[in-house]
């Protein structure tokens, strides 16, 4: 019986032990090999003092070891915390301290970054994956794989145990950690595997990095169905021609990524060079898909079905809109309807439910919903909308902050954000976080940040600043400063220097007029 996430591996080992669980480049692991290596890692973590509820960091690029790290940590009773290795050092240090991470799992490729990270005092007591010159313990992968499992005792897990914490941008300028349990993670794995009919013969492409919530489809849903997950190597993700060749060679049957990756494939004009007949589902989410590129893709892959996937990381996925090439997409792509074991409401600014086609905030109740925000009960309470049910109990909904409305067919249509959170290239970005970083620069008097569309109709982050009197520094210097303090996807693509900002009657920056100003520049 599958009641926790590691049970997915146990079940696959019983049914299909020789089936490939994960592939990356020329490397691969069968389910029985994955079982062995994750048990070895779990045993090592427990012997190192890891207890239920502890947090263990994963500091890796896209590689085969990510799967071993995830399930090894989960089997030890701990929760995994994915950390983007190319994030600024200060952001990584914040995550380590905020989550109390004492063990960090990595690979040889990240050795230089690990050493640079450890130059600053941290909570880290052990590094797994590389040796280190600093005063912390270390364990190499080859040593781990040579350990005996004679004394291995599986940890008894409960579905309400913490499974992973995924950090996203926070409106105060500090990242916030979204907590998911085995129950919510497994609910997502089952619902998505059922919705897209995953089977043991499927080959699922995992294009997303581990710290991006889309990755849970490849790491959870595919193992739930005993399918094969193909982790796309870093070298292919930014080279559309190479990526197209890989999709064909690996005979990918289910693809899931942000729309940008698919748009780049279309623009590469190499799709006619390969055989994509194995592809049966193309899933995309995280941002709007420019219709001109979607329609071109549907012409290139007319045999596949398509799904617009929607859901904040706090609830994983919660709605879907499935369609095929017989559907003529002209104006917008609905986010569709909620899936099983999920309920929704649309509420107005006074928290009153809206029943017609008027726009309002979407709130979601689902078995896939998060436990809350790590170490932030206030924010957790603020994110919950509570309804009194007929039996006098209470039902909790997550406030998505997204504005939606129903169309004539009852499908949900995404209209935008209620607050200042945007999505660019699939990444969730708090514009206030970017502004906070810019406003901390001594030469900047005031900064404003917005999302605009470039000439290809792709969303970008655009900033404008006013210098303090007497200050004058190059734009490139400010961009470099942003790169040192923000994740790469949140760095403004363009930054303009203005003498003043347009204001509303109350003195606030007029965001509508500032957008018009920036577009005109």
PDB file of C-alpha atoms in Angstrom, residues 441 443-444 465 467 471-481 495 497:
ATOM      1  CA  UNK A 441      21.829  50.127  -2.816  1.00  0.00           C
ATOM      2  CA  UNK A 443      23.197  55.174  -4.728  1.00  0.00           C
ATOM      3  CA  UNK A 444      19.475  54.548  -5.240  1.00  0.00           C
ATOM      4  CA  UNK A 465      15.465  53.827 -10.366  1.00  0.00           C
ATOM      5  CA  UNK A 467      19.528  58.141  -7.908  1.00  0.00           C
ATOM      6  CA  UNK A 471      25.163  59.671  -7.319  1.00  0.00           C
ATOM      7  CA  UNK A 472      25.828  58.416 -10.814  1.00  0.00           C
ATOM      8  CA  UNK A 473      26.853  54.832 -11.524  1.00  0.00           C
ATOM      9  CA  UNK A 474      26.599  52.687 -14.690  1.00  0.00           C
ATOM     10  CA  UNK A 475      23.526  50.557 -15.287  1.00  0.00           C
ATOM     11  CA  UNK A 476      25.751  47.492 -15.708  1.00  0.00           C
ATOM     12  CA  UNK A 477      27.033  48.004 -12.162  1.00  0.00           C
ATOM     13  CA  UNK A 478      23.469  47.912 -10.842  1.00  0.00           C
ATOM     14  CA  UNK A 479      22.691  44.762 -12.825  1.00  0.00           C
ATOM     15  CA  UNK A 480      25.818  43.113 -11.382  1.00  0.00           C
ATOM     16  CA  UNK A 481      24.649  44.164  -7.915  1.00  0.00           C
ATOM     17  CA  UNK A 495      17.015  48.914 -15.933  1.00  0.00           C
ATOM     18  CA  UNK A 497      17.387  55.670 -14.729  1.00  0.00           C
TER      19      UNK A 497
END
